[in-house]
Coordinates of C-alpha atoms and ligand atoms in Angstrom, one line a residue:
Chain A
X1 CA 125.9 225.2 -63.0
X2 CA 125.0 224.0 -66.5
X3 CA 122.2 224.8 -68.7
X4 CA 120.7 221.4 -68.5
X5 CA 120.3 221.7 -64.7
X6 CA 118.7 225.1 -65.1
X7 CA 116.3 223.8 -67.7
X8 CA 115.3 220.9 -65.5
X9 CA 114.8 223.2 -62.5
X10 CA 112.8 225.6 -64.6
X11 CA 110.6 222.8 -65.8
X12 CA 110.2 221.6 -62.2
X13 CA 109.0 225.1 -61.4
X14 CA 106.4 225.0 -64.2
X15 CA 105.1 221.7 -62.9
X16 CA 104.9 223.1 -59.4
X17 CA 103.3 226.3 -60.8
X18 CA 100.7 224.2 -62.7
X19 CA 99.5 222.7 -59.4
X20 CA 99.3 226.1 -57.9
X21 CA 97.3 227.3 -60.9
X22 CA 94.7 224.7 -60.2
X23 CA 94.4 225.7 -56.5
X24 CA 94.5 229.5 -57.2
X25 CA 92.0 229.3 -60.0
X26 CA 89.5 227.6 -57.7
X27 CA 90.1 230.2 -55.1
X28 CA 89.8 233.0 -57.6
X29 CA 86.7 231.7 -59.3
X30 CA 84.9 231.3 -56.0
X31 CA 86.0 234.8 -54.8
X32 CA 85.2 236.4 -58.1
X33 CA 81.7 235.1 -58.2
X34 CA 80.5 234.5 -54.7
X35 CA 82.7 237.1 -52.9
X36 CA 83.7 234.3 -50.5
X37 CA 87.4 233.9 -49.5
X38 CA 87.5 230.1 -49.1
X39 CA 89.9 229.4 -46.3
X40 CA 89.0 225.7 -46.5
X41 CA 90.6 225.6 -50.0
X42 CA 93.9 224.2 -48.8
X43 CA 92.2 221.5 -46.7
X44 CA 90.1 220.6 -49.7
X45 CA 93.3 220.2 -51.7
X46 CA 94.4 217.8 -49.1
X47 CA 91.1 216.0 -49.1
X48 CA 91.4 215.7 -52.9
X49 CA 94.8 214.0 -52.5
X50 CA 93.5 211.6 -49.9
X51 CA 90.4 210.9 -52.0
X52 CA 92.6 210.2 -55.0
X53 CA 94.8 207.9 -52.9
X54 CA 91.8 206.1 -51.5
X55 CA 90.1 205.5 -54.9
X56 CA 93.4 204.5 -56.5
X57 CA 94.1 202.0 -53.8
X58 CA 90.6 200.6 -53.9
X59 CA 90.5 200.2 -57.7
X60 CA 94.2 199.6 -58.2
X61 CA 94.3 202.3 -60.7
X62 CA 95.6 205.9 -60.5
X63 CA 93.4 206.9 -63.3
X64 CA 90.2 206.2 -61.4
X65 CA 91.6 208.2 -58.5
X66 CA 92.4 211.1 -60.9
X67 CA 88.9 211.1 -62.4
X68 CA 86.7 210.3 -59.4
X69 CA 88.4 212.3 -56.6
X70 CA 87.9 215.8 -58.1
X71 CA 84.3 215.0 -59.0
X72 CA 83.5 213.6 -55.6
X73 CA 85.2 216.4 -53.7
X74 CA 83.6 218.9 -56.1
X75 CA 80.2 217.5 -55.2
X76 CA 81.2 217.7 -51.5
X77 CA 82.0 221.3 -52.2
X78 CA 78.5 221.9 -53.5
X79 CA 77.1 220.4 -50.4
X80 CA 79.2 222.8 -48.3
X81 CA 78.0 225.8 -50.3
X82 CA 74.3 224.7 -50.1
X83 CA 74.3 223.8 -46.4
X84 CA 76.9 225.9 -44.7
X85 CA 77.8 228.9 -46.8
X86 CA 74.5 229.9 -48.5
X87 CA 72.8 230.9 -45.2
X88 CA 75.6 233.4 -44.6
X89 CA 75.4 235.4 -47.9
X90 CA 73.1 238.0 -46.4
X91 CA 75.3 238.6 -43.4
X92 CA 78.7 240.3 -43.2
X93 CA 81.6 239.1 -45.4
X94 CA 83.5 237.9 -42.4
X95 CA 81.0 235.1 -41.7
X96 CA 81.7 232.9 -44.7
X97 CA 85.4 233.5 -44.1
X98 CA 85.3 232.4 -40.5
X99 CA 83.1 229.4 -41.4
X100 CA 85.5 228.2 -44.1
X101 CA 88.5 228.8 -41.8
X102 CA 86.9 226.6 -39.1
X103 CA 85.8 224.0 -41.7
X104 CA 89.4 223.7 -42.9
X105 CA 90.4 222.6 -39.4
X106 CA 87.5 220.2 -39.1
X107 CA 88.6 218.6 -42.4
X108 CA 92.2 218.3 -41.4
X109 CA 91.3 216.7 -38.0
X110 CA 88.8 214.4 -39.7
X111 CA 91.5 213.1 -42.1
X112 CA 93.9 212.7 -39.2
X113 CA 91.4 210.6 -37.3
X114 CA 90.6 208.5 -40.4
X115 CA 94.0 208.1 -41.9
X116 CA 96.5 208.9 -39.1
X117 CA 99.1 211.6 -38.7
X118 CA 101.8 210.0 -40.7
X119 CA 102.4 210.9 -44.3
X120 CA 101.5 208.2 -46.8
X121 CA 103.3 207.6 -50.1
X122 CA 101.3 208.0 -53.3
X123 CA 103.0 205.9 -55.8
X124 CA 103.6 207.4 -59.3
X125 CA 101.6 205.2 -61.7
X126 CA 103.9 202.9 -63.6
X127 CA 102.9 204.1 -67.0
X128 CA 104.0 207.6 -66.0
X129 CA 107.2 206.8 -64.2
X130 CA 110.7 207.4 -65.5
X131 CA 112.2 210.2 -67.4
X132 CA 111.9 211.4 -71.0
X133 CA 114.8 212.8 -73.0
X134 CA 113.6 216.0 -74.6
X135 CA 116.9 216.9 -76.2
X136 CA 117.6 219.7 -73.8
X137 CA 117.7 217.3 -70.8
X138 CA 115.8 214.5 -69.0
X139 CA 112.5 215.3 -67.6
X140 CA 110.3 213.2 -65.2
X141 CA 107.4 211.9 -67.3
X142 CA 105.0 212.4 -64.5
X143 CA 105.7 216.1 -64.3
X144 CA 105.2 216.4 -68.1
X145 CA 101.9 214.7 -67.6
X146 CA 100.9 217.1 -64.8
X147 CA 101.6 220.1 -67.0
X148 CA 99.7 218.5 -69.8
X149 CA 96.6 217.8 -67.7
X150 CA 96.6 221.3 -66.4
X151 CA 97.0 222.7 -69.9
X152 CA 94.0 220.6 -71.0
X153 CA 91.9 221.7 -68.0
X154 CA 92.8 225.4 -68.7
X155 CA 91.7 225.1 -72.4
X156 CA 88.5 223.4 -71.4
X157 CA 87.8 226.1 -68.7
X158 CA 88.5 228.8 -71.2
X159 CA 86.2 227.2 -73.8
X160 CA 83.5 226.7 -71.2
X161 CA 83.7 230.3 -70.0
X162 CA 83.9 231.9 -73.4
X163 CA 81.8 229.7 -75.6
X164 CA 79.0 228.3 -73.6
X165 CA 75.8 229.7 -72.2
X166 CA 76.8 228.6 -68.7
X167 CA 80.1 230.5 -69.1
X168 CA 78.3 233.6 -70.1
X169 CA 76.1 233.4 -67.0
X170 CA 79.3 233.0 -64.9
X171 CA 81.1 235.9 -66.4
X172 CA 78.0 238.2 -66.2
X173 CA 77.0 237.0 -62.8
X174 CA 80.4 237.8 -61.4
X175 CA 80.0 241.4 -62.5
X176 CA 76.3 242.0 -61.8
X177 CA 74.3 239.2 -60.1
X178 CA 71.3 241.5 -59.7
X179 CA 70.7 242.1 -63.4
X180 CA 71.0 238.3 -63.9
X181 CA 68.1 237.8 -61.5
X182 CA 66.0 240.4 -63.3
X183 CA 66.7 238.5 -66.5
X184 CA 65.4 235.3 -65.1
X185 CA 68.6 233.6 -64.0
X186 CA 68.6 231.7 -60.7
X187 CA 71.9 233.0 -59.5
X188 CA 71.9 230.8 -56.4
X189 CA 72.1 227.7 -58.6
X190 CA 75.0 229.2 -60.5
X191 CA 76.9 229.9 -57.3
X192 CA 76.4 226.4 -56.2
X193 CA 78.0 225.1 -59.4
X194 CA 80.8 227.6 -59.3
X195 CA 81.7 226.6 -55.8
X196 CA 81.7 223.0 -56.8
X197 CA 83.9 223.8 -59.8
X198 CA 86.4 225.7 -57.7
X199 CA 86.6 223.0 -55.1
X200 CA 86.9 220.3 -57.8
X201 CA 89.9 222.2 -59.3
X202 CA 91.7 222.3 -56.0
X203 CA 91.0 218.6 -55.4
X204 CA 92.4 217.9 -58.9
X205 CA 95.5 219.9 -57.9
X206 CA 95.7 217.7 -54.8
X207 CA 95.6 214.4 -56.7
X208 CA 98.0 215.6 -59.3
X209 CA 100.5 216.9 -56.7
X210 CA 100.3 213.7 -54.5
X211 CA 102.8 211.5 -56.5
X212 CA 105.3 214.3 -56.5
X213 CA 105.4 214.4 -52.7
X214 CA 103.6 212.3 -50.1
X215 CA 100.1 212.7 -48.7
X216 CA 99.7 214.1 -45.2
X217 CA 96.9 216.0 -43.3
X218 CA 98.9 219.2 -43.3
X219 CA 99.8 219.3 -47.0
X220 CA 97.1 221.9 -47.7
X221 CA 98.4 224.6 -45.4
X222 CA 101.4 225.8 -47.4
X223 CA 99.5 225.4 -50.6
X224 CA 96.8 227.7 -49.4
X225 CA 99.3 230.3 -48.4
X226 CA 100.9 230.0 -51.8
X227 CA 97.6 230.2 -53.6
X228 CA 96.7 233.4 -51.7
X229 CA 100.0 234.9 -52.8
X230 CA 99.2 233.8 -56.4
X231 CA 95.8 235.4 -56.3
X232 CA 97.1 238.6 -54.8
X233 CA 99.9 238.9 -57.4
X234 CA 97.6 237.9 -60.3
X235 CA 94.7 240.1 -59.0
X236 CA 91.8 238.8 -56.9
X237 CA 89.1 237.3 -59.1
X238 CA 91.2 237.4 -62.3
X239 CA 91.6 234.0 -63.9
X240 CA 94.3 235.0 -66.3
X241 CA 96.1 236.5 -63.4
X242 CA 95.9 233.2 -61.4
X243 CA 97.4 231.3 -64.3
X244 CA 100.3 233.8 -65.0
X245 CA 101.1 234.3 -61.3
X246 CA 100.8 230.6 -60.5
X247 CA 103.5 229.8 -63.1
X248 CA 105.5 232.8 -62.0
X249 CA 105.6 231.7 -58.4
X250 CA 106.3 228.1 -59.3
X251 CA 109.3 229.1 -61.3
X252 CA 110.5 231.6 -58.8
X253 CA 110.4 229.2 -55.9
X254 CA 112.0 226.5 -57.9
X255 CA 114.8 228.6 -59.2
X256 CA 115.6 230.1 -55.8
X257 CA 115.7 226.6 -54.4
X258 CA 118.5 226.0 -56.9
X259 CA 120.5 229.1 -56.2
X260 CA 119.7 230.0 -52.7
X261 CA 117.7 227.2 -51.0
X262 CA 117.2 229.1 -47.8
X263 CA 115.4 231.9 -49.6
X264 CA 112.9 229.6 -51.4
X265 CA 109.8 230.3 -49.3
X266 CA 110.6 234.0 -48.7
X267 CA 110.9 234.7 -52.4
X268 CA 107.2 234.4 -53.0
X269 CA 106.3 236.9 -50.3
X270 CA 109.0 239.2 -51.5
X271 CA 107.4 239.1 -55.0
X272 CA 104.0 239.7 -53.5
X273 CA 105.2 242.7 -51.6
X274 CA 106.8 244.1 -54.7
X275 CA 103.7 243.7 -56.8
X276 CA 101.6 245.2 -54.0
X277 CA 103.9 248.2 -54.0
X278 CA 103.8 248.8 -57.7
X279 CA 100.3 247.6 -58.6
X280 CA 98.1 247.1 -55.5
X281 CA 95.3 245.5 -57.5
X282 CA 97.6 242.8 -58.8
X283 CA 99.0 242.2 -62.3
X284 CA 95.6 241.5 -63.9
X285 CA 93.2 242.9 -61.2
X286 CA 90.9 245.8 -61.8
X287 CA 91.6 248.8 -59.5
X288 CA 89.0 249.5 -56.9
X289 CA 87.7 246.0 -56.6
X290 CA 87.9 244.7 -53.0
Chain B
X12 CA 42.2 240.8 -65.5
X13 CA 44.7 243.5 -65.0
X14 CA 48.2 242.8 -66.3
X15 CA 49.8 244.2 -63.2
X16 CA 47.9 244.7 -60.0
X17 CA 49.6 246.2 -57.0
X18 CA 47.6 246.4 -53.8
X19 CA 48.5 247.8 -50.4
X20 CA 52.2 247.7 -51.2
X21 CA 54.5 248.6 -48.3
X22 CA 58.3 248.6 -48.7
X23 CA 61.2 249.4 -46.5
X24 CA 65.0 250.1 -46.9
X25 CA 66.1 248.8 -43.5
X26 CA 64.2 250.7 -41.0
X27 CA 63.0 253.5 -43.4
X28 CA 59.5 252.9 -44.5
X29 CA 59.3 254.1 -48.1
X30 CA 56.0 252.9 -49.7
X31 CA 52.8 253.3 -47.7
X32 CA 50.0 251.0 -48.9
X33 CA 50.4 251.9 -52.6
X34 CA 47.8 250.5 -55.0
X35 CA 47.9 250.6 -58.7
X36 CA 46.6 248.6 -61.7
X37 CA 47.9 248.4 -65.3
X38 CA 45.6 246.9 -67.9
X39 CA 46.9 244.8 -70.7
X40 CA 48.2 246.7 -73.7
X41 CA 48.3 250.1 -72.2
X42 CA 51.1 252.5 -71.4
X43 CA 50.9 253.9 -67.9
X44 CA 53.1 256.8 -66.9
X45 CA 54.2 256.8 -63.3
X46 CA 55.4 260.3 -62.3
X47 CA 56.3 262.1 -59.2
X48 CA 59.1 264.2 -57.8
X49 CA 62.5 263.0 -56.7
X50 CA 62.4 260.5 -53.9
X51 CA 58.7 259.9 -54.2
X52 CA 59.1 256.2 -54.5
X53 CA 58.9 255.5 -58.2
X54 CA 62.1 253.3 -58.4
X55 CA 61.1 251.6 -55.1
X56 CA 57.7 250.7 -56.6
X57 CA 59.4 249.0 -59.6
X58 CA 62.0 247.3 -57.5
X59 CA 59.3 245.9 -55.3
X60 CA 57.5 244.5 -58.3
X61 CA 60.8 243.0 -59.5
X62 CA 61.5 241.4 -56.1
X63 CA 64.6 243.5 -55.4
X64 CA 63.5 245.1 -52.2
X65 CA 64.9 243.7 -48.9
X66 CA 61.3 244.0 -47.4
X67 CA 58.0 244.4 -49.2
X68 CA 54.5 243.5 -48.1
X69 CA 51.0 243.6 -49.6
X70 CA 50.2 242.0 -53.0
X71 CA 51.6 242.3 -56.5
X72 CA 49.9 240.2 -59.1
X73 CA 51.2 239.8 -62.6
X74 CA 48.6 238.3 -65.0
X75 CA 47.0 236.7 -61.9
X76 CA 50.2 235.3 -60.4
X77 CA 51.2 236.6 -57.0
X78 CA 54.8 237.8 -57.2
X79 CA 55.8 238.8 -53.7
X80 CA 56.2 235.2 -52.7
X81 CA 58.3 234.3 -55.7
X82 CA 62.1 234.5 -56.0
X83 CA 63.2 237.5 -58.1
X84 CA 64.3 235.4 -61.1
X85 CA 60.9 233.9 -61.6
X86 CA 59.4 237.2 -62.9
X87 CA 61.2 237.4 -66.2
X88 CA 60.1 233.9 -67.1
X89 CA 56.5 235.0 -66.5
X90 CA 57.0 237.7 -69.2
X91 CA 57.8 240.6 -66.9
X92 CA 60.9 242.6 -68.0
X93 CA 62.7 245.6 -66.4
X94 CA 64.9 248.3 -67.7
X95 CA 66.7 249.8 -64.6
X96 CA 67.5 253.5 -64.3
X97 CA 71.2 252.7 -64.3
X98 CA 70.8 250.5 -67.4
X99 CA 73.2 247.9 -66.0
X100 CA 75.1 247.1 -69.1
X101 CA 77.4 244.3 -67.9
X102 CA 81.1 245.3 -68.2
X103 CA 83.4 242.8 -69.9
X104 CA 80.7 241.7 -72.2
X105 CA 80.1 242.7 -75.8
X106 CA 76.9 244.2 -77.1
X107 CA 75.9 240.8 -78.5
X108 CA 76.6 239.0 -75.2
X109 CA 74.6 241.6 -73.3
X110 CA 71.7 240.8 -75.7
X111 CA 72.3 237.1 -75.1
X112 CA 71.7 237.7 -71.4
X113 CA 68.1 238.4 -72.3
X114 CA 67.8 235.0 -73.9
X115 CA 69.3 232.9 -71.1
X116 CA 66.1 232.3 -69.2
X117 CA 64.5 230.9 -72.4
X118 CA 67.2 228.1 -72.1
X119 CA 67.5 227.6 -75.9
X120 CA 63.8 227.7 -76.7
X121 CA 64.4 230.9 -78.7
X122 CA 66.7 230.9 -81.7
X123 CA 69.5 233.2 -80.7
X124 CA 70.6 234.2 -84.1
X125 CA 67.1 235.0 -85.3
X126 CA 66.3 237.0 -82.2
X127 CA 69.5 239.1 -82.4
X128 CA 68.9 239.7 -86.2
X129 CA 65.4 240.9 -85.4
X130 CA 66.5 243.1 -82.5
X131 CA 69.2 244.5 -84.8
X132 CA 66.5 245.6 -87.3
X133 CA 64.7 247.4 -84.5
X134 CA 67.9 249.0 -83.2
X135 CA 70.2 249.8 -86.2
X136 CA 72.7 251.6 -84.0
X137 CA 73.3 248.4 -82.1
X138 CA 73.6 246.3 -85.2
X139 CA 76.8 248.1 -86.2
X140 CA 78.3 247.6 -82.8
X141 CA 77.4 244.0 -81.9
X142 CA 81.0 243.0 -81.2
X143 CA 82.0 246.2 -79.3
X144 CA 82.1 246.2 -75.5
X145 CA 78.7 247.2 -74.2
X146 CA 80.1 249.7 -71.8
X147 CA 81.9 251.6 -74.5
X148 CA 78.6 252.7 -76.1
X149 CA 77.3 256.2 -75.6
X150 CA 74.7 256.7 -72.9
X151 CA 71.8 256.7 -75.4
X152 CA 73.1 253.6 -77.1
X153 CA 73.4 251.9 -73.7
X154 CA 69.9 252.8 -72.9
X155 CA 68.8 251.3 -76.3
X156 CA 70.8 248.1 -75.4
X157 CA 69.2 247.8 -72.0
X158 CA 65.7 248.1 -73.7
X159 CA 66.7 245.7 -76.4
X160 CA 68.0 243.2 -73.8
X161 CA 64.7 243.5 -71.9
X162 CA 62.5 242.9 -74.9
X163 CA 64.5 240.4 -76.9
X164 CA 62.7 237.4 -75.4
X165 CA 59.3 238.9 -76.1
X166 CA 58.0 239.9 -72.7
X167 CA 54.3 240.7 -72.0
X168 CA 55.1 243.7 -69.9
X169 CA 58.2 246.0 -69.5
X170 CA 58.9 248.3 -66.5
X171 CA 61.0 251.2 -67.6
X172 CA 62.7 253.5 -65.1
X173 CA 63.5 256.9 -66.6
X174 CA 64.5 255.7 -70.0
X175 CA 64.8 259.2 -71.4
X176 CA 67.2 260.4 -68.8
X177 CA 70.3 262.1 -70.2
X178 CA 69.5 261.1 -73.8
X179 CA 69.6 263.3 -76.9
X180 CA 66.2 264.5 -78.0
X181 CA 66.3 262.6 -81.4
X182 CA 66.9 259.4 -79.5
X183 CA 64.1 260.2 -77.1
X184 CA 61.7 260.6 -80.1
X185 CA 62.9 257.3 -81.5
X186 CA 62.3 255.7 -78.2
X187 CA 58.7 257.1 -78.0
X188 CA 58.0 255.6 -81.5
X189 CA 59.3 252.3 -80.3
X190 CA 57.1 252.3 -77.2
X191 CA 54.1 253.1 -79.3
X192 CA 54.9 250.3 -81.6
X193 CA 55.3 247.9 -78.7
X194 CA 52.0 248.9 -77.3
X195 CA 50.4 248.3 -80.7
X196 CA 51.9 244.9 -80.7
X197 CA 50.1 244.2 -77.3
X198 CA 53.0 244.8 -74.9
X199 CA 52.1 246.5 -71.7
X200 CA 54.4 249.3 -70.4
X201 CA 54.8 251.0 -67.1
X202 CA 56.9 254.1 -67.7
X203 CA 58.5 256.0 -64.8
X204 CA 59.5 259.4 -66.0
X205 CA 60.8 262.8 -64.9
X206 CA 60.3 264.0 -68.5
X207 CA 56.6 264.4 -67.6
X208 CA 55.4 266.1 -70.9
X209 CA 56.9 263.4 -73.0
X210 CA 55.7 260.6 -70.9
X211 CA 52.1 262.0 -70.8
X212 CA 52.0 262.4 -74.6
X213 CA 53.0 258.8 -74.9
X214 CA 50.9 257.2 -72.2
X215 CA 47.3 256.2 -72.1
X216 CA 46.9 256.7 -68.3
X217 CA 48.9 258.6 -65.7
X218 CA 49.5 258.0 -62.1
X219 CA 51.2 260.3 -59.6
X220 CA 53.1 259.0 -56.7
X221 CA 54.0 261.2 -53.7
X222 CA 55.7 260.1 -50.5
X223 CA 55.1 256.5 -51.2
X224 CA 51.4 256.8 -52.0
X225 CA 49.4 257.2 -55.2
X226 CA 47.9 260.7 -55.1
X227 CA 46.4 261.0 -58.5
X228 CA 45.2 258.8 -61.3
X229 CA 43.6 259.8 -64.6
X230 CA 43.9 259.6 -68.3
X231 CA 47.3 260.9 -69.5
X232 CA 45.5 263.6 -71.6
X233 CA 43.7 264.9 -68.5
X234 CA 46.8 265.2 -66.5
X235 CA 48.6 266.8 -69.4
X236 CA 46.0 269.5 -69.4
X237 CA 46.0 270.0 -65.7
X238 CA 49.0 272.2 -65.0
X239 CA 48.0 272.8 -61.4
X240 CA 48.3 269.2 -60.4
X241 CA 51.5 268.8 -62.3
X242 CA 52.9 271.8 -60.6
X243 CA 51.9 270.5 -57.2
X244 CA 53.3 267.0 -57.5
X245 CA 55.8 266.9 -60.2
X246 CA 57.7 270.2 -59.9
X247 CA 61.3 269.5 -59.0
Ligands
ATP4 N1 69.1 252.2 -51.0 C1 68.4 253.0 -50.2 N2 68.5 253.0 -48.9 C2 67.8 253.8 -48.1 N3 66.8 254.6 -48.6 C3 66.6 254.7 -49.9 C4 67.4 253.9 -50.8 N4 67.0 254.1 -52.1 C5 66.1 255.1 -52.0 N5 65.8 255.4 -50.7 C6 64.8 256.4 -50.2 O1 63.5 255.9 -50.6 C7 62.7 257.0 -51.1 C8 62.2 256.7 -52.4 O2 63.3 256.6 -53.3 P1 63.1 256.2 -54.9 O3 64.4 255.9 -55.4 O4 62.0 255.1 -55.0 O5 62.5 257.5 -55.5 P2 62.3 257.9 -57.0 O6 60.9 258.3 -57.0 O7 62.7 256.8 -57.9 O8 63.2 259.2 -57.1 P3 64.1 259.7 -58.4 O9 63.2 260.5 -59.2 O10 65.1 260.6 -57.7 O11 64.7 258.5 -59.0 C9 63.6 258.2 -51.0 O12 63.2 258.9 -49.8 C10 65.0 257.7 -50.9 O13 65.8 258.6 -50.2
MG5 MG1 64.2 256.6 -59.3

């Protein structure tokens, strides 16, 4: 086993992790602010991939798919929040959970009816095909691109949260929505946008992931499970936690696939169990927060 | 027109009926002390005005606008601010950011830097700690921050729920001076207090609430002199 192979596998893990980060961030932002565990998040990842494929085929350009799909699916997310989830806030926490759980199935079946059961290939855009020699080995350009996009999105998110008025509302509203109302902030409007943002992120993850695999109606199921593991390890509602744990899981899965392929899916659950034993609130979670 | 006019206010927590047809008016530019023993309904009255009760009926008008039919967040924009008993300094945010929360509703119409400079002149203790986490301040400083946040956008009226609770006497005196200054600048204050003496010395008028109803209303000076009524309704 040579160093080059390990480096490549490690990088593969980072790319995988980068996708997970997008999905888990969306999950975590929505949970942190709205207190809603969005079980439709995996299905929306899948819808993002299909939307990307659809737009890319229609326009003949991957770039339009990459741009439009997250925006369109994010807007769809806002519609879901406004119409389906908002009436449930005053009820028990289980209600939004059950609703999104069911919604996930509806989305998967709808896509099945519209596009069929079979997986569909999502071609890598020609300008991003091939490999690049980075001196320590050859890396697929598309994966480098994915990591780059995710890095840019993370920086933008961080700037948005830390440096803008909207970011201040989001950070404060996650901690104390009631004081925000008293200070004149329409929290419902903020929740709407946060839900749209979270869904847009998972859809972006879906489009980015598609060329590295194929697109099929079930593709969101495993991703959702992985994203849950990531948020549990990182700490529910912690954004830094989602980033660190997403990369950690990506790398762990990828490395185990190299050394002990049969252990690859188990390893993430083993890691989760370990973290839960040592630090039940997750690596970056605050104790006592449900 | 009264600044705040509450008529026949009823409020419930679930099935428990807490306010029973309470009526109360606060005129522009006065300080009204709202006193009464523990559990009398003082906080509930304020929370009803701020739109934070699950169920409230009757009428609450602020400068002529009916509030009970408005969403909670509409009040601050009308110029009605609230300093809750628990202060509610938002964790994870610096003192400066907590102050900025008070400016969000203005949506950029107030110059943030100028407003924070001005508030820092009023509260020198906050000035030195602007970049510190808000929740690391002492109790008294947190109270000052909560008041500063409520007044930074220049409200017409402030509802204060036990601002002197658990605070050093010198800070309480400072706070009293601030409230007088605000009144002189035309800001209307409704002051809920357990520190009855202090509140009555500060206030123009006094109202006593007991079991969800107003049972006494007079000038603050008159109530201050009437130990019998104080004993009857305010003794802990
Ligand atoms: N969240 C709640 N759920 C149910 N009942 C409540 C709740 N909060 C207050 N109450 C009840 O409502 C009544 C009025 O309470 P409120 O908090 O308004 O009193 P208060 O005058 O502010 O008292 P204190 O001086 O102790 O702050 C009390 O009988 C109290 O037990
Ligand atoms: Mg109270």
